[in-house]
């Protein structure tokens, strides 16, 4: 499985892109800090506009409330839970 990094024309970065499954993955310690949350979500917004993935995932220290960006589902999941379920 290929694993890529994505840098948008706007200068925002998505940590991982899996072209075979058309999925973006962002990784951050937590999303409780507003500037951190904005940065992670902004990177996904740019990436979604350019590559139109089927979904996105934010791995962090705890599960969170899922949401959508331009109709693309974004799941917030604990990194530990994700690793144990994979």
JSON list of N, CA and C in Angstrom, two decimals:
[
{"chain": "A", "resi": 1, "resn": "UNK", "atom": "N", "xyz": [0.84, -1.18, 0.00]},
{"chain": "A", "resi": 1, "resn": "UNK", "atom": "CA", "xyz": [0.00, 0.00, 0.00]},
{"chain": "A", "resi": 1, "resn": "UNK", "atom": "C", "xyz": [0.89, 1.24, 0.00]},
{"chain": "A", "resi": 2, "resn": "UNK", "atom": "N", "xyz": [0.60, 2.16, -0.89]},
{"chain": "A", "resi": 2, "resn": "UNK", "atom": "CA", "xyz": [1.36, 3.40, -0.98]},
{"chain": "A", "resi": 2, "resn": "UNK", "atom": "C", "xyz": [0.91, 4.37, 0.11]},
{"chain": "A", "resi": 3, "resn": "UNK", "atom": "N", "xyz": [1.85, 5.18, 0.56]},
{"chain": "A", "resi": 3, "resn": "UNK", "atom": "CA", "xyz": [1.58, 6.18, 1.59]},
{"chain": "A", "resi": 3, "resn": "UNK", "atom": "C", "xyz": [2.26, 7.46, 1.16]},
{"chain": "A", "resi": 4, "resn": "UNK", "atom": "N", "xyz": [1.48, 8.53, 1.05]},
{"chain": "A", "resi": 4, "resn": "UNK", "atom": "CA", "xyz": [2.01, 9.81, 0.61]},
{"chain": "A", "resi": 4, "resn": "UNK", "atom": "C", "xyz": [1.76, 10.89, 1.65]},
{"chain": "A", "resi": 5, "resn": "UNK", "atom": "N", "xyz": [2.40, 12.02, 1.42]},
{"chain": "A", "resi": 5, "resn": "UNK", "atom": "CA", "xyz": [2.27, 13.24, 2.20]},
{"chain": "A", "resi": 5, "resn": "UNK", "atom": "C", "xyz": [1.62, 14.24, 1.27]},
{"chain": "A", "resi": 6, "resn": "UNK", "atom": "N", "xyz": [0.82, 15.16, 1.79]},
{"chain": "A", "resi": 6, "resn": "UNK", "atom": "CA", "xyz": [0.16, 16.13, 0.91]},
{"chain": "A", "resi": 6, "resn": "UNK", "atom": "C", "xyz": [0.43, 17.54, 1.38]},
{"chain": "A", "resi": 7, "resn": "UNK", "atom": "N", "xyz": [0.85, 18.39, 0.46]},
{"chain": "A", "resi": 7, "resn": "UNK", "atom": "CA", "xyz": [1.01, 19.82, 0.70]},
{"chain": "A", "resi": 7, "resn": "UNK", "atom": "C", "xyz": [0.13, 20.56, -0.29]},
{"chain": "A", "resi": 8, "resn": "UNK", "atom": "N", "xyz": [-0.79, 21.36, 0.21]},
{"chain": "A", "resi": 8, "resn": "UNK", "atom": "CA", "xyz": [-1.75, 22.04, -0.66]},
{"chain": "A", "resi": 8, "resn": "UNK", "atom": "C", "xyz": [-1.13, 23.29, -1.29]},
{"chain": "A", "resi": 9, "resn": "UNK", "atom": "N", "xyz": [-1.76, 23.77, -2.35]},
{"chain": "A", "resi": 9, "resn": "UNK", "atom": "CA", "xyz": [-1.29, 25.02, -2.96]},
{"chain": "A", "resi": 9, "resn": "UNK", "atom": "C", "xyz": [-1.31, 26.19, -1.96]},
{"chain": "A", "resi": 10, "resn": "UNK", "atom": "N", "xyz": [-2.19, 26.10, -0.96]},
{"chain": "A", "resi": 10, "resn": "UNK", "atom": "CA", "xyz": [-2.28, 27.14, 0.06]},
{"chain": "A", "resi": 10, "resn": "UNK", "atom": "C", "xyz": [-1.22, 27.03, 1.14]},
{"chain": "A", "resi": 11, "resn": "UNK", "atom": "N", "xyz": [-0.39, 25.98, 1.07]},
{"chain": "A", "resi": 11, "resn": "UNK", "atom": "CA", "xyz": [0.69, 25.81, 2.04]},
{"chain": "A", "resi": 11, "resn": "UNK", "atom": "C", "xyz": [0.32, 25.00, 3.26]},
{"chain": "A", "resi": 12, "resn": "UNK", "atom": "N", "xyz": [-0.84, 24.36, 3.25]},
{"chain": "A", "resi": 12, "resn": "UNK", "atom": "CA", "xyz": [-1.25, 23.52, 4.37]},
{"chain": "A", "resi": 12, "resn": "UNK", "atom": "C", "xyz": [-0.83, 22.08, 4.10]},
{"chain": "A", "resi": 13, "resn": "UNK", "atom": "N", "xyz": [-0.58, 21.34, 5.17]},
{"chain": "A", "resi": 13, "resn": "UNK", "atom": "CA", "xyz": [-0.05, 19.98, 5.03]},
{"chain": "A", "resi": 13, "resn": "UNK", "atom": "C", "xyz": [-0.95, 18.95, 5.68]},
{"chain": "A", "resi": 14, "resn": "UNK", "atom": "N", "xyz": [-1.23, 17.89, 4.94]},
{"chain": "A", "resi": 14, "resn": "UNK", "atom": "CA", "xyz": [-1.92, 16.73, 5.50]},
{"chain": "A", "resi": 14, "resn": "UNK", "atom": "C", "xyz": [-0.85, 15.67, 5.76]},
{"chain": "A", "resi": 15, "resn": "UNK", "atom": "N", "xyz": [-0.89, 15.09, 6.93]},
{"chain": "A", "resi": 15, "resn": "UNK", "atom": "CA", "xyz": [0.18, 14.17, 7.34]},
{"chain": "A", "resi": 15, "resn": "UNK", "atom": "C", "xyz": [0.33, 12.96, 6.43]},
{"chain": "A", "resi": 16, "resn": "UNK", "atom": "N", "xyz": [-0.79, 12.32, 6.12]},
{"chain": "A", "resi": 16, "resn": "UNK", "atom": "CA", "xyz": [-0.74, 11.11, 5.30]},
{"chain": "A", "resi": 16, "resn": "UNK", "atom": "C", "xyz": [-1.88, 11.08, 4.30]},
{"chain": "A", "resi": 17, "resn": "UNK", "atom": "N", "xyz": [-1.59, 10.55, 3.11]},
{"chain": "A", "resi": 17, "resn": "UNK", "atom": "CA", "xyz": [-2.62, 10.30, 2.11]},
{"chain": "A", "resi": 17, "resn": "UNK", "atom": "C", "xyz": [-2.41, 8.90, 1.57]},
{"chain": "A", "resi": 18, "resn": "UNK", "atom": "N", "xyz": [-3.46, 8.10, 1.61]},
{"chain": "A", "resi": 18, "resn": "UNK", "atom": "CA", "xyz": [-3.41, 6.74, 1.08]},
{"chain": "A", "resi": 18, "resn": "UNK", "atom": "C", "xyz": [-4.17, 6.73, -0.25]},
{"chain": "A", "resi": 19, "resn": "UNK", "atom": "N", "xyz": [-3.45, 6.79, -1.38]},
{"chain": "A", "resi": 19, "resn": "UNK", "atom": "CA", "xyz": [-4.11, 6.90, -2.67]},
{"chain": "A", "resi": 19, "resn": "UNK", "atom": "C", "xyz": [-4.99, 5.70, -3.02]},
{"chain": "A", "resi": 20, "resn": "UNK", "atom": "N", "xyz": [-4.61, 4.51, -2.59]},
{"chain": "A", "resi": 20, "resn": "UNK", "atom": "CA", "xyz": [-5.40, 3.31, -2.93]},
{"chain": "A", "resi": 20, "resn": "UNK", "atom": "C", "xyz": [-6.80, 3.35, -2.31]},
{"chain": "A", "resi": 21, "resn": "UNK", "atom": "N", "xyz": [-6.90, 3.88, -1.11]},
{"chain": "A", "resi": 21, "resn": "UNK", "atom": "CA", "xyz": [-8.20, 3.95, -0.43]},
{"chain": "A", "resi": 21, "resn": "UNK", "atom": "C", "xyz": [-8.78, 5.36, -0.44]},
{"chain": "A", "resi": 22, "resn": "UNK", "atom": "N", "xyz": [-8.03, 6.31, -1.04]},
{"chain": "A", "resi": 22, "resn": "UNK", "atom": "CA", "xyz": [-8.45, 7.72, -1.12]},
{"chain": "A", "resi": 22, "resn": "UNK", "atom": "C", "xyz": [-8.82, 8.26, 0.27]},
{"chain": "A", "resi": 23, "resn": "UNK", "atom": "N", "xyz": [-7.88, 8.16, 1.20]},
{"chain": "A", "resi": 23, "resn": "UNK", "atom": "CA", "xyz": [-8.12, 8.60, 2.57]},
{"chain": "A", "resi": 23, "resn": "UNK", "atom": "C", "xyz": [-6.98, 9.48, 3.06]},
{"chain": "A", "resi": 24, "resn": "UNK", "atom": "N", "xyz": [-7.36, 10.56, 3.75]},
{"chain": "A", "resi": 24, "resn": "UNK", "atom": "CA", "xyz": [-6.38, 11.41, 4.43]},
{"chain": "A", "resi": 24, "resn": "UNK", "atom": "C", "xyz": [-6.36, 11.05, 5.90]},
{"chain": "A", "resi": 25, "resn": "UNK", "atom": "N", "xyz": [-5.17, 11.12, 6.51]},
{"chain": "A", "resi": 25, "resn": "UNK", "atom": "CA", "xyz": [-5.03, 10.90, 7.94]},
{"chain": "A", "resi": 25, "resn": "UNK", "atom": "C", "xyz": [-4.18, 12.03, 8.53]},
{"chain": "A", "resi": 26, "resn": "UNK", "atom": "N", "xyz": [-4.74, 12.72, 9.51]},
{"chain": "A", "resi": 26, "resn": "UNK", "atom": "CA", "xyz": [-4.02, 13.72, 10.27]},
{"chain": "A", "resi": 26, "resn": "UNK", "atom": "C", "xyz": [-3.72, 13.12, 11.64]},
{"chain": "A", "resi": 27, "resn": "UNK", "atom": "N", "xyz": [-2.58, 13.48, 12.21]},
{"chain": "A", "resi": 27, "resn": "UNK", "atom": "CA", "xyz": [-2.21, 12.98, 13.53]},
{"chain": "A", "resi": 27, "resn": "UNK", "atom": "C", "xyz": [-1.83, 14.17, 14.40]},
{"chain": "A", "resi": 28, "resn": "UNK", "atom": "N", "xyz": [-2.44, 14.25, 15.58]},
{"chain": "A", "resi": 28, "resn": "UNK", "atom": "CA", "xyz": [-2.13, 15.31, 16.52]},
{"chain": "A", "resi": 28, "resn": "UNK", "atom": "C", "xyz": [-2.35, 14.78, 17.94]},
{"chain": "A", "resi": 29, "resn": "UNK", "atom": "N", "xyz": [-1.66, 15.37, 18.90]},
{"chain": "A", "resi": 29, "resn": "UNK", "atom": "CA", "xyz": [-1.80, 14.87, 20.27]},
{"chain": "A", "resi": 29, "resn": "UNK", "atom": "C", "xyz": [-3.24, 15.01, 20.75]},
{"chain": "A", "resi": 30, "resn": "UNK", "atom": "N", "xyz": [-3.81, 16.21, 20.61]},
{"chain": "A", "resi": 30, "resn": "UNK", "atom": "CA", "xyz": [-5.22, 16.38, 20.96]},
{"chain": "A", "resi": 30, "resn": "UNK", "atom": "C", "xyz": [-5.80, 17.57, 20.21]},
{"chain": "A", "resi": 31, "resn": "UNK", "atom": "N", "xyz": [-7.10, 17.66, 20.23]},
{"chain": "A", "resi": 31, "resn": "UNK", "atom": "CA", "xyz": [-7.80, 18.73, 19.51]},
{"chain": "A", "resi": 31, "resn": "UNK", "atom": "C", "xyz": [-8.45, 19.72, 20.47]},
{"chain": "A", "resi": 32, "resn": "UNK", "atom": "N", "xyz": [-8.09, 19.68, 21.74]},
{"chain": "A", "resi": 32, "resn": "UNK", "atom": "CA", "xyz": [-8.69, 20.58, 22.72]},
{"chain": "A", "resi": 32, "resn": "UNK", "atom": "C", "xyz": [-8.25, 22.02, 22.55]},
{"chain": "A", "resi": 33, "resn": "UNK", "atom": "N", "xyz": [-7.05, 22.23, 22.03]},
{"chain": "A", "resi": 33, "resn": "UNK", "atom": "CA", "xyz": [-6.51, 23.56, 21.80]},
{"chain": "A", "resi": 33, "resn": "UNK", "atom": "C", "xyz": [-7.09, 24.10, 20.49]},
{"chain": "A", "resi": 34, "resn": "UNK", "atom": "N", "xyz": [-7.77, 25.24, 20.53]},
{"chain": "A", "resi": 34, "resn": "UNK", "atom": "CA", "xyz": [-8.44, 25.78, 19.35]},
{"chain": "A", "resi": 34, "resn": "UNK", "atom": "C", "xyz": [-7.50, 26.01, 18.17]},
{"chain": "A", "resi": 35, "resn": "UNK", "atom": "N", "xyz": [-6.31, 26.62, 18.36]},
{"chain": "A", "resi": 35, "resn": "UNK", "atom": "CA", "xyz": [-5.41, 26.80, 17.22]},
{"chain": "A", "resi": 35, "resn": "UNK", "atom": "C", "xyz": [-4.95, 25.47, 16.59]},
{"chain": "A", "resi": 36, "resn": "UNK", "atom": "N", "xyz": [-4.75, 24.46, 17.42]},
{"chain": "A", "resi": 36, "resn": "UNK", "atom": "CA", "xyz": [-4.36, 23.14, 16.90]},
{"chain": "A", "resi": 36, "resn": "UNK", "atom": "C", "xyz": [-5.50, 22.56, 16.07]},
{"chain": "A", "resi": 37, "resn": "UNK", "atom": "N", "xyz": [-6.70, 22.63, 16.60]},
{"chain": "A", "resi": 37, "resn": "UNK", "atom": "CA", "xyz": [-7.86, 22.10, 15.87]},
{"chain": "A", "resi": 37, "resn": "UNK", "atom": "C", "xyz": [-8.02, 22.83, 14.54]},
{"chain": "A", "resi": 38, "resn": "UNK", "atom": "N", "xyz": [-7.93, 24.15, 14.56]},
{"chain": "A", "resi": 38, "resn": "UNK", "atom": "CA", "xyz": [-8.04, 24.93, 13.32]},
{"chain": "A", "resi": 38, "resn": "UNK", "atom": "C", "xyz": [-7.00, 24.52, 12.30]},
{"chain": "A", "resi": 39, "resn": "UNK", "atom": "N", "xyz": [-5.77, 24.35, 12.74]},
{"chain": "A", "resi": 39, "resn": "UNK", "atom": "CA", "xyz": [-4.68, 23.96, 11.83]},
{"chain": "A", "resi": 39, "resn": "UNK", "atom": "C", "xyz": [-4.94, 22.61, 11.19]},
{"chain": "A", "resi": 40, "resn": "UNK", "atom": "N", "xyz": [-5.33, 21.63, 11.99]},
{"chain": "A", "resi": 40, "resn": "UNK", "atom": "CA", "xyz": [-5.57, 20.29, 11.48]},
{"chain": "A", "resi": 40, "resn": "UNK", "atom": "C", "xyz": [-6.76, 20.26, 10.52]},
{"chain": "A", "resi": 41, "resn": "UNK", "atom": "N", "xyz": [-7.83, 20.94, 10.88]},
{"chain": "A", "resi": 41, "resn": "UNK", "atom": "CA", "xyz": [-9.02, 20.96, 10.03]},
{"chain": "A", "resi": 41, "resn": "UNK", "atom": "C", "xyz": [-8.76, 21.76, 8.76]},
{"chain": "A", "resi": 42, "resn": "UNK", "atom": "N", "xyz": [-8.04, 22.86, 8.86]},
{"chain": "A", "resi": 42, "resn": "UNK", "atom": "CA", "xyz": [-7.73, 23.68, 7.68]},
{"chain": "A", "resi": 42, "resn": "UNK", "atom": "C", "xyz": [-6.92, 22.88, 6.66]},
{"chain": "A", "resi": 43, "resn": "UNK", "atom": "N", "xyz": [-5.98, 22.10, 7.13]},
{"chain": "A", "resi": 43, "resn": "UNK", "atom": "CA", "xyz": [-5.19, 21.27, 6.22]},
{"chain": "A", "resi": 43, "resn": "UNK", "atom": "C", "xyz": [-6.09, 20.27, 5.50]},
{"chain": "A", "resi": 44, "resn": "UNK", "atom": "N", "xyz": [-7.03, 19.67, 6.23]},
{"chain": "A", "resi": 44, "resn": "UNK", "atom": "CA", "xyz": [-7.95, 18.73, 5.60]},
{"chain": "A", "resi": 44, "resn": "UNK", "atom": "C", "xyz": [-8.87, 19.43, 4.61]},
{"chain": "A", "resi": 45, "resn": "UNK", "atom": "N", "xyz": [-9.32, 20.64, 4.93]},
{"chain": "A", "resi": 45, "resn": "UNK", "atom": "CA", "xyz": [-10.18, 21.38, 4.01]},
{"chain": "A", "resi": 45, "resn": "UNK", "atom": "C", "xyz": [-9.49, 21.58, 2.66]},
{"chain": "A", "resi": 46, "resn": "UNK", "atom": "N", "xyz": [-8.25, 22.02, 2.70]},
{"chain": "A", "resi": 46, "resn": "UNK", "atom": "CA", "xyz": [-7.50, 22.23, 1.46]},
{"chain": "A", "resi": 46, "resn": "UNK", "atom": "C", "xyz": [-7.29, 20.92, 0.72]},
{"chain": "A", "resi": 47, "resn": "UNK", "atom": "N", "xyz": [-6.92, 19.88, 1.45]},
{"chain": "A", "resi": 47, "resn": "UNK", "atom": "CA", "xyz": [-6.66, 18.58, 0.82]},
{"chain": "A", "resi": 47, "resn": "UNK", "atom": "C", "xyz": [-7.93, 18.02, 0.19]},
{"chain": "A", "resi": 48, "resn": "UNK", "atom": "N", "xyz": [-9.05, 18.16, 0.86]},
{"chain": "A", "resi": 48, "resn": "UNK", "atom": "CA", "xyz": [-10.32, 17.66, 0.35]},
{"chain": "A", "resi": 48, "resn": "UNK", "atom": "C", "xyz": [-10.73, 18.40, -0.91]},
{"chain": "A", "resi": 49, "resn": "UNK", "atom": "N", "xyz": [-10.52, 19.70, -0.96]},
{"chain": "A", "resi": 49, "resn": "UNK", "atom": "CA", "xyz": [-10.86, 20.48, -2.15]},
{"chain": "A", "resi": 49, "resn": "UNK", "atom": "C", "xyz": [-10.04, 20.05, -3.36]},
{"chain": "A", "resi": 50, "resn": "UNK", "atom": "N", "xyz": [-8.78, 19.70, -3.14]},
{"chain": "A", "resi": 50, "resn": "UNK", "atom": "CA", "xyz": [-7.89, 19.35, -4.25]},
{"chain": "A", "resi": 50, "resn": "UNK", "atom": "C", "xyz": [-8.08, 17.91, -4.71]},
{"chain": "A", "resi": 51, "resn": "UNK", "atom": "N", "xyz": [-8.11, 16.95, -3.78]},
{"chain": "A", "resi": 51, "resn": "UNK", "atom": "CA", "xyz": [-8.09, 15.54, -4.16]},
{"chain": "A", "resi": 51, "resn": "UNK", "atom": "C", "xyz": [-9.42, 14.80, -4.02]},
{"chain": "A", "resi": 52, "resn": "UNK", "atom": "N", "xyz": [-10.41, 15.42, -3.40]},
{"chain": "A", "resi": 52, "resn": "UNK", "atom": "CA", "xyz": [-11.74, 14.81, -3.27]},
{"chain": "A", "resi": 52, "resn": "UNK", "atom": "C", "xyz": [-11.69, 13.36, -2.75]},
{"chain": "A", "resi": 53, "resn": "UNK", "atom": "N", "xyz": [-11.13, 13.15, -1.55]},
{"chain": "A", "resi": 53, "resn": "UNK", "atom": "CA", "xyz": [-11.05, 11.79, -1.01]},
{"chain": "A", "resi": 53, "resn": "UNK", "atom": "C", "xyz": [-12.42, 11.27, -0.60]},
{"chain": "A", "resi": 54, "resn": "UNK", "atom": "N", "xyz": [-12.48, 9.98, -0.32]},
{"chain": "A", "resi": 54, "resn": "UNK", "atom": "CA", "xyz": [-13.76, 9.41, 0.12]},
{"chain": "A", "resi": 54, "resn": "UNK", "atom": "C", "xyz": [-14.02, 9.67, 1.60]},
{"chain": "A", "resi": 55, "resn": "UNK", "atom": "N", "xyz": [-12.93, 9.81, 2.39]},
{"chain": "A", "resi": 55, "resn": "UNK", "atom": "CA", "xyz": [-13.08, 10.14, 3.80]},
{"chain": "A", "resi": 55, "resn": "UNK", "atom": "C", "xyz": [-11.75, 10.60, 4.39]},
{"chain": "A", "resi": 56, "resn": "UNK", "atom": "N", "xyz": [-11.81, 11.02, 5.65]},
{"chain": "A", "resi": 56, "resn": "UNK", "atom": "CA", "xyz": [-10.60, 11.49, 6.34]},
{"chain": "A", "resi": 56, "resn": "UNK", "atom": "C", "xyz": [-10.68, 11.04, 7.79]},
{"chain": "A", "resi": 57, "resn": "UNK", "atom": "N", "xyz": [-9.51, 10.99, 8.41]},
{"chain": "A", "resi": 57, "resn": "UNK", "atom": "CA", "xyz": [-9.40, 10.51, 9.78]},
{"chain": "A", "resi": 57, "resn": "UNK", "atom": "C", "xyz": [-8.42, 11.41, 10.52]},
{"chain": "A", "resi": 58, "resn": "UNK", "atom": "N", "xyz": [-8.79, 11.80, 11.73]},
{"chain": "A", "resi": 58, "resn": "UNK", "atom": "CA", "xyz": [-7.87, 12.51, 12.61]},
{"chain": "A", "resi": 58, "resn": "UNK", "atom": "C", "xyz": [-7.59, 11.59, 13.79]},
{"chain": "A", "resi": 59, "resn": "UNK", "atom": "N", "xyz": [-6.33, 11.21, 13.93]},
{"chain": "A", "resi": 59, "resn": "UNK", "atom": "CA", "xyz": [-5.91, 10.37, 15.06]},
{"chain": "A", "resi": 59, "resn": "UNK", "atom": "C", "xyz": [-5.38, 11.27, 16.16]},
{"chain": "A", "resi": 60, "resn": "UNK", "atom": "N", "xyz": [-5.87, 11.05, 17.37]},
{"chain": "A", "resi": 60, "resn": "UNK", "atom": "CA", "xyz": [-5.51, 11.90, 18.49]},
{"chain": "A", "resi": 60, "resn": "UNK", "atom": "C", "xyz": [-5.51, 11.07, 19.77]},
{"chain": "A", "resi": 61, "resn": "UNK", "atom": "N", "xyz": [-5.47, 11.73, 20.91]},
{"chain": "A", "resi": 61, "resn": "UNK", "atom": "CA", "xyz": [-5.40, 10.99, 22.17]},
{"chain": "A", "resi": 61, "resn": "UNK", "atom": "C", "xyz": [-6.75, 10.49, 22.67]},
{"chain": "A", "resi": 62, "resn": "UNK", "atom": "N", "xyz": [-7.84, 10.90, 22.04]},
{"chain": "A", "resi": 62, "resn": "UNK", "atom": "CA", "xyz": [-9.17, 10.48, 22.49]},
{"chain": "A", "resi": 62, "resn": "UNK", "atom": "C", "xyz": [-10.15, 10.52, 21.31]},
{"chain": "A", "resi": 63, "resn": "UNK", "atom": "N", "xyz": [-11.20, 9.73, 21.42]},
{"chain": "A", "resi": 63, "resn": "UNK", "atom": "CA", "xyz": [-12.25, 9.79, 20.40]},
{"chain": "A", "resi": 63, "resn": "UNK", "atom": "C", "xyz": [-12.93, 11.14, 20.47]},
{"chain": "A", "resi": 64, "resn": "UNK", "atom": "N", "xyz": [-13.45, 11.59, 19.36]},
{"chain": "A", "resi": 64, "resn": "UNK", "atom": "CA", "xyz": [-14.14, 12.87, 19.32]},
{"chain": "A", "resi": 64, "resn": "UNK", "atom": "C", "xyz": [-15.38, 12.77, 18.45]},
{"chain": "A", "resi": 65, "resn": "UNK", "atom": "N", "xyz": [-16.03, 13.91, 18.28]},
{"chain": "A", "resi": 65, "resn": "UNK", "atom": "CA", "xyz": [-17.25, 13.96, 17.48]},
{"chain": "A", "resi": 65, "resn": "UNK", "atom": "C", "xyz": [-16.89, 14.05, 16.01]},
{"chain": "A", "resi": 66, "resn": "UNK", "atom": "N", "xyz": [-17.41, 13.12, 15.22]},
{"chain": "A", "resi": 66, "resn": "UNK", "atom": "CA", "xyz": [-17.17, 13.12, 13.78]},
{"chain": "A", "resi": 66, "resn": "UNK", "atom": "C", "xyz": [-17.90, 14.31, 13.14]},
{"chain": "A", "resi": 67, "resn": "UNK", "atom": "N", "xyz": [-17.42, 14.73, 11.98]},
{"chain": "A", "resi": 67, "resn": "UNK", "atom": "CA", "xyz": [-18.04, 15.83, 11.25]},
{"chain": "A", "resi": 67, "resn": "UNK", "atom": "C", "xyz": [-17.77, 15.65, 9.77]},
{"chain": "A", "resi": 68, "resn": "UNK", "atom": "N", "xyz": [-18.24, 16.59, 8.95]},
{"chain": "A", "resi": 68, "resn": "UNK", "atom": "CA", "xyz": [-18.02, 16.54, 7.51]},
{"chain": "A", "resi": 68, "resn": "UNK", "atom": "C", "xyz": [-17.40, 17.83, 7.02]},
{"chain": "A", "resi": 69, "resn": "UNK", "atom": "N", "xyz": [-16.62, 17.71, 5.96]},
{"chain": "A", "resi": 69, "resn": "UNK", "atom": "CA", "xyz": [-16.08, 18.87, 5.25]},
{"chain": "A", "resi": 69, "resn": "UNK", "atom": "C", "xyz": [-16.48, 18.68, 3.79]},
{"chain": "A", "resi": 70, "resn": "UNK", "atom": "N", "xyz": [-17.29, 19.58, 3.28]},
{"chain": "A", "resi": 70, "resn": "UNK", "atom": "CA", "xyz": [-17.76, 19.51, 1.89]},
{"chain": "A", "resi": 70, "resn": "UNK", "atom": "C", "xyz": [-18.31, 18.13, 1.55]},
{"chain": "A", "resi": 71, "resn": "UNK", "atom": "N", "xyz": [-19.07, 17.54, 2.46]},
{"chain": "A", "resi": 71, "resn": "UNK", "atom": "CA", "xyz": [-19.68, 16.24, 2.23]},
{"chain": "A", "resi": 71, "resn": "UNK", "atom": "C", "xyz": [-18.77, 15.05, 2.46]},
{"chain": "A", "resi": 72, "resn": "UNK", "atom": "N", "xyz": [-17.52, 15.29, 2.82]},
{"chain": "A", "resi": 72, "resn": "UNK", "atom": "CA", "xyz": [-16.57, 14.20, 3.08]},
{"chain": "A", "resi": 72, "resn": "UNK", "atom": "C", "xyz": [-16.56, 13.92, 4.58]},
{"chain": "A", "resi": 73, "resn": "UNK", "atom": "N", "xyz": [-16.86, 12.68, 4.99]},
{"chain": "A", "resi": 73, "resn": "UNK", "atom": "CA", "xyz": [-16.85, 12.38, 6.42]},
{"chain": "A", "resi": 73, "resn": "UNK", "atom": "C", "xyz": [-15.44, 12.43, 7.02]},
{"chain": "A", "resi": 74, "resn": "UNK", "atom": "N", "xyz": [-15.36, 13.06, 8.19]},
{"chain": "A", "resi": 74, "resn": "UNK", "atom": "CA", "xyz": [-14.09, 13.14, 8.94]},
{"chain": "A", "resi": 74, "resn": "UNK", "atom": "C", "xyz": [-14.34, 12.49, 10.30]},
{"chain": "A", "resi": 75, "resn": "UNK", "atom": "N", "xyz": [-13.59, 11.44, 10.58]},
{"chain": "A", "resi": 75, "resn": "UNK", "atom": "CA", "xyz": [-13.73, 10.70, 11.83]},
{"chain": "A", "resi": 75, "resn": "UNK", "atom": "C", "xyz": [-12.60, 11.10, 12.77]},
{"chain": "A", "resi": 76, "resn": "UNK", "atom": "N", "xyz": [-12.92, 11.32, 14.03]},
{"chain": "A", "resi": 76, "resn": "UNK", "atom": "CA", "xyz": [-11.91, 11.60, 15.05]},
{"chain": "A", "resi": 76, "resn": "UNK", "atom": "C", "xyz": [-11.83, 10.37, 15.94]},
{"chain": "A", "resi": 77, "resn": "UNK", "atom": "N", "xyz": [-10.65, 9.76, 16.00]},
{"chain": "A", "resi": 77, "resn": "UNK", "atom": "CA", "xyz": [-10.49, 8.50, 16.73]},
{"chain": "A", "resi": 77, "resn": "UNK", "atom": "C", "xyz": [-9.19, 8.52, 17.51]},
{"chain": "A", "resi": 78, "resn": "UNK", "atom": "N", "xyz": [-9.20, 7.84, 18.65]},
{"chain": "A", "resi": 78, "resn": "UNK", "atom": "CA", "xyz": [-7.96, 7.73, 19.42]},
{"chain": "A", "resi": 78, "resn": "UNK", "atom": "C", "xyz": [-6.96, 6.90, 18.63]},
{"chain": "A", "resi": 79, "resn": "UNK", "atom": "N", "xyz": [-5.71, 7.32, 18.66]},
{"chain": "A", "resi": 79, "resn": "UNK", "atom": "CA", "xyz": [-4.66, 6.60, 17.93]},
{"chain": "A", "resi": 79, "resn": "UNK", "atom": "C", "xyz": [-4.52, 5.17, 18.46]},
{"chain": "A", "resi": 80, "resn": "UNK", "atom": "N", "xyz": [-4.62, 5.01, 19.77]},
{"chain": "A", "resi": 80, "resn": "UNK", "atom": "CA", "xyz": [-4.50, 3.67, 20.36]},
{"chain": "A", "resi": 80, "resn": "UNK", "atom": "C", "xyz": [-5.64, 2.77, 19.88]},
{"chain": "A", "resi": 81, "resn": "UNK", "atom": "N", "xyz": [-6.85, 3.27, 19.91]},
{"chain": "A", "resi": 81, "resn": "UNK", "atom": "CA", "xyz": [-8.00, 2.49, 19.46]},
{"chain": "A", "resi": 81, "resn": "UNK", "atom": "C", "xyz": [-7.89, 2.11, 18.00]},
{"chain": "A", "resi": 82, "resn": "UNK", "atom": "N", "xyz": [-7.41, 3.05, 17.19]},
{"chain": "A", "resi": 82, "resn": "UNK", "atom": "CA", "xyz": [-7.24, 2.79, 15.76]},
{"chain": "A", "resi": 82, "resn": "UNK", "atom": "C", "xyz": [-6.20, 1.70, 15.52]},
{"chain": "A", "resi": 83, "resn": "UNK", "atom": "N", "xyz": [-5.08, 1.80, 16.24]},
{"chain": "A", "resi": 83, "resn": "UNK", "atom": "CA", "xyz": [-4.03, 0.79, 16.06]},
{"chain": "A", "resi": 83, "resn": "UNK", "atom": "C", "xyz": [-4.48, -0.60, 16.52]},
{"chain": "A", "resi": 84, "resn": "UNK", "atom": "N", "xyz": [-5.24, -0.65, 17.60]},
{"chain": "A", "resi": 84, "resn": "UNK", "atom": "CA", "xyz": [-5.70, -1.94, 18.10]},
{"chain": "A", "resi": 84, "resn": "UNK", "atom": "C", "xyz": [-6.77, -2.56, 17.21]},
{"chain": "A", "resi": 85, "resn": "UNK", "atom": "N", "xyz": [-7.51, -1.72, 16.49]},
{"chain": "A", "resi": 85, "resn": "UNK", "atom": "CA", "xyz": [-8.58, -2.25, 15.63]},
{"chain": "A", "resi": 85, "resn": "UNK", "atom": "C", "xyz": [-8.09, -2.59, 14.23]},
{"chain": "A", "resi": 86, "resn": "UNK", "atom": "N", "xyz": [-6.90, -2.15, 13.88]},
{"chain": "A", "resi": 86, "resn": "UNK", "atom": "CA", "xyz": [-6.40, -2.37, 12.52]},
{"chain": "A", "resi": 86, "resn": "UNK", "atom": "C", "xyz": [-5.73, -3.71, 12.37]}
]
